[in-house]
Short mmCIF file of C-alpha atoms in Angstrom, two decimals:
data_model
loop_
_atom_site.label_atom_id
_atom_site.label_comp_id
_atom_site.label_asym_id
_atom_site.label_seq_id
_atom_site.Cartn_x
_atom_site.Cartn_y
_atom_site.Cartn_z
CA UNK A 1 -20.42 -47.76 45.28
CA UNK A 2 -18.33 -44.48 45.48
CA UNK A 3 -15.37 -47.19 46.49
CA UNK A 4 -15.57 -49.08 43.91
CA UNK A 5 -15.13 -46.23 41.34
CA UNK A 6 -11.40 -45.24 43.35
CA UNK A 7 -10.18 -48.47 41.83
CA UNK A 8 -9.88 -47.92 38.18
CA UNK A 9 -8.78 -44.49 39.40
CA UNK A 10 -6.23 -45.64 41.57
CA UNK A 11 -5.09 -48.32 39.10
CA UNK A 12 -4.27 -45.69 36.35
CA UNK A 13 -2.33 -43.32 38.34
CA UNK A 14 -0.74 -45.89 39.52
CA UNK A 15 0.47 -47.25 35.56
CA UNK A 16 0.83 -44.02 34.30
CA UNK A 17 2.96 -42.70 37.06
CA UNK A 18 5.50 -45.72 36.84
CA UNK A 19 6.20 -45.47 33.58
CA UNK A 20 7.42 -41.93 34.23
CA UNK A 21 11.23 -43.22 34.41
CA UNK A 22 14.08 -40.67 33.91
CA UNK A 23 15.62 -42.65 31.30
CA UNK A 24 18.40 -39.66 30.31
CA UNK A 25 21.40 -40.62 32.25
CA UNK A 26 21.85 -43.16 30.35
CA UNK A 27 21.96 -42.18 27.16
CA UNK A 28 25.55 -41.78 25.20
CA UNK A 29 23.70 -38.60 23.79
CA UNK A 30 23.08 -36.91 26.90
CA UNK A 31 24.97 -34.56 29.73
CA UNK A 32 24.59 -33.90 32.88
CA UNK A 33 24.79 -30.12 34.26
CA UNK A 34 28.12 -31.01 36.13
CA UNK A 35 29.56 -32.38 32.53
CA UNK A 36 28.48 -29.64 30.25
CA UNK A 37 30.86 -26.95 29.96
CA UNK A 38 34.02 -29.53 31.95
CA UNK A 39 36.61 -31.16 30.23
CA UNK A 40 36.61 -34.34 29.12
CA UNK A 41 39.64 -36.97 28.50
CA UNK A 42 38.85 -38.80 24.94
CA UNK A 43 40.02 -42.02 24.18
CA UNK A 44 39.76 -43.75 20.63
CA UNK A 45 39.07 -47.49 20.18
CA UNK A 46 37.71 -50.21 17.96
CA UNK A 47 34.55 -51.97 19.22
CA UNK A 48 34.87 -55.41 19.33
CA UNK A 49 31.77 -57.20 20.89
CA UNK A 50 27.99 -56.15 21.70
CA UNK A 51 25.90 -57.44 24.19
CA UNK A 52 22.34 -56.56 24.56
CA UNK A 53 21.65 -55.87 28.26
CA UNK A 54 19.06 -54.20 30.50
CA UNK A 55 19.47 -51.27 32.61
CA UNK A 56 17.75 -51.04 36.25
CA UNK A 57 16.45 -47.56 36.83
CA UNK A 58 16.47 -46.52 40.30
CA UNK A 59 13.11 -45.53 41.02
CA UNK A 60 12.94 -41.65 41.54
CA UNK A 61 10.49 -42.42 44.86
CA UNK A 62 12.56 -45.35 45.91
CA UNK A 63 9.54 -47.79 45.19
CA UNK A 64 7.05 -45.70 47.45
CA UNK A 65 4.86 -44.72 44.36
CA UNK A 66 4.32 -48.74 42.78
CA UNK A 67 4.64 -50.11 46.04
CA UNK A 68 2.31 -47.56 48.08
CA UNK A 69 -0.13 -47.57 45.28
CA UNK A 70 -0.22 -50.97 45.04
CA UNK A 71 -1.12 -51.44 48.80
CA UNK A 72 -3.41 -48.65 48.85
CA UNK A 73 -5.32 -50.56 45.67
CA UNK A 74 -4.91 -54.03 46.71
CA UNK A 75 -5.95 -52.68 50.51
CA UNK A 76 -9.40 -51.50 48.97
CA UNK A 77 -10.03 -54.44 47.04
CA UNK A 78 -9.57 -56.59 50.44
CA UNK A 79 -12.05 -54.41 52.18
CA UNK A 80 -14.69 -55.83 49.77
CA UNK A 81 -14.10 -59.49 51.17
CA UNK A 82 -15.63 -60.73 53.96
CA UNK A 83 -16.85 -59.02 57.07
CA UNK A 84 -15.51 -58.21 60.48
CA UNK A 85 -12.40 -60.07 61.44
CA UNK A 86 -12.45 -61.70 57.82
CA UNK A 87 -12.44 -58.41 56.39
CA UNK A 88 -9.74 -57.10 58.38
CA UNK A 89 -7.55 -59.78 57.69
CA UNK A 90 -8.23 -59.53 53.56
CA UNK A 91 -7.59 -55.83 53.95
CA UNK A 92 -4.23 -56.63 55.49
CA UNK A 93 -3.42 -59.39 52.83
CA UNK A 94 -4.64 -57.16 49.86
CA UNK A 95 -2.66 -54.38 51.19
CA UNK A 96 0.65 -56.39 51.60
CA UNK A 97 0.38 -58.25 48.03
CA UNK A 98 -0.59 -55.06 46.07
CA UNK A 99 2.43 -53.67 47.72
CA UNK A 100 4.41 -56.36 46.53
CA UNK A 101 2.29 -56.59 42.99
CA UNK A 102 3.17 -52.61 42.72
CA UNK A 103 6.97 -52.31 43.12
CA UNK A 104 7.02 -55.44 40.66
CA UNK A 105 5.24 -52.94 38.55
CA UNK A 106 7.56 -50.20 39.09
CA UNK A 107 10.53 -51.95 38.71
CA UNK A 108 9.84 -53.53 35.59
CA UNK A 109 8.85 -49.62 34.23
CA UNK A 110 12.10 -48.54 35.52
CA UNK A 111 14.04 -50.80 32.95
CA UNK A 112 15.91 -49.55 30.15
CA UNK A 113 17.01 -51.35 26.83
CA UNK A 114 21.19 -51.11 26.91
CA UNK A 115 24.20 -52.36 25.19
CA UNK A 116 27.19 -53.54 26.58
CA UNK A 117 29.91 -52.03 24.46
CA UNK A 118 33.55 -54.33 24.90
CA UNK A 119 36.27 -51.71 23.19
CA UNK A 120 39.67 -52.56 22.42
CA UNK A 121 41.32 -48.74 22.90
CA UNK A 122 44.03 -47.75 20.26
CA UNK A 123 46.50 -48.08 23.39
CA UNK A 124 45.55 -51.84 23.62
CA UNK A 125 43.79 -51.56 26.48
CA UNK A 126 40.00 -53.70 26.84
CA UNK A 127 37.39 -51.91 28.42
CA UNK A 128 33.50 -52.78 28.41
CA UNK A 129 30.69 -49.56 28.72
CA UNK A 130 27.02 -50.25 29.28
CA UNK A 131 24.69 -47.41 27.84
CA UNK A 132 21.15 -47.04 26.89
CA UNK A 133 20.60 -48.76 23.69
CA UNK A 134 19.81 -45.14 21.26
CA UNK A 135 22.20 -45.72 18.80
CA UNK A 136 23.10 -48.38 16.93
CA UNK A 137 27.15 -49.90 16.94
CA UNK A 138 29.30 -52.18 15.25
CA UNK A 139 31.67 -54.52 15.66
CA UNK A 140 34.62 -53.10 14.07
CA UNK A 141 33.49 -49.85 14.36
CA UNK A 142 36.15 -46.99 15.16
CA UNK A 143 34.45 -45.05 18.76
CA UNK A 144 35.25 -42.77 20.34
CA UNK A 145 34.90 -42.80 24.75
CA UNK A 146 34.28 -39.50 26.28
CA UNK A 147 34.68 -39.00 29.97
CA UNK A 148 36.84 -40.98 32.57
CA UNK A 149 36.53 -43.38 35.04
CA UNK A 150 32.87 -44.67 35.83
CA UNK A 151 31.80 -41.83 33.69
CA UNK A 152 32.37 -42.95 30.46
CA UNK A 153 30.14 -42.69 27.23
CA UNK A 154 30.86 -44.31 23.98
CA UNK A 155 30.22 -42.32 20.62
CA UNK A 156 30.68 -42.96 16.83
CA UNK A 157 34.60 -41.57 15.64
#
């Protein structure tokens, strides 16, 4: 009986800890340590098309927490099946498909709602940024793009 009450236990940690995504990075709005305090190069540019994409997160456990959780869960619902060989072998399949139920799980929490920004720069010059979708653009809307090379953020000008 004990068992049985890990389950719902197991199943909310397991929920509530992969939805704990550090969504920060990227955000237009938001600096690193190493950028705060650095210079920056700016570039000015018109926007000229939006896309609405989706950002994968890397997982800050590298899918141990959905996909460990998710054996460990699917593993004790197994053990309930059968008995001695049979329940061996149910253990061993519940294990391996709440692993593979759990980092589905995780990596769908670990995705972030992102535009891809395509800017014409006031040099001529067509560039596309993807960042997380916290602020709403235009097209035809004067930007500014802070940073350089794959560190680039777009902002309002």
């Amino acid at each position: 009986m004990k068992r049985l009450l890990l389950l719902p236990v197991a199943a909310i940690s397991l929920f509530t800890l992969a939805g704990c995504v550090n969504t920060a990075p990227y955000s237009g709005d938001v600096y690193s340590a190493n950028q705060a305090k650095a210079s920056q190069n700016v570039t000015y540019g018109t926007v000229v098309a939006i896309r609405p994409v989706q950002i994968q997160a890397d997982s800050r456990t590298g899918g141990l927490l959905g996909g460990g959780s998710g054996a460990l869960i699917g593993g004790l619902l197994g053990n309930q099946i059968g008995g001695g060989s049979g329940r061996k072998i149910a253990t061993a399949a519940g294990a391996i498909g709440g692993a593979m139920a759990g980092t589905s799980v995780e990596d769908r929490a670990n995705r972030i709602n992102a535009v891809e920004l395509e800017i014409r720069t006031d040099a001529g010059r067509d560039v596309v940024v993807v960042q997380k979708a916290d602020r709403q653009f235009q097209p035809g809307q004067k930007v500014r793009l802070i940073g350089s090379g794959s560190n680039v953020s777009v902002a309002p000008y």
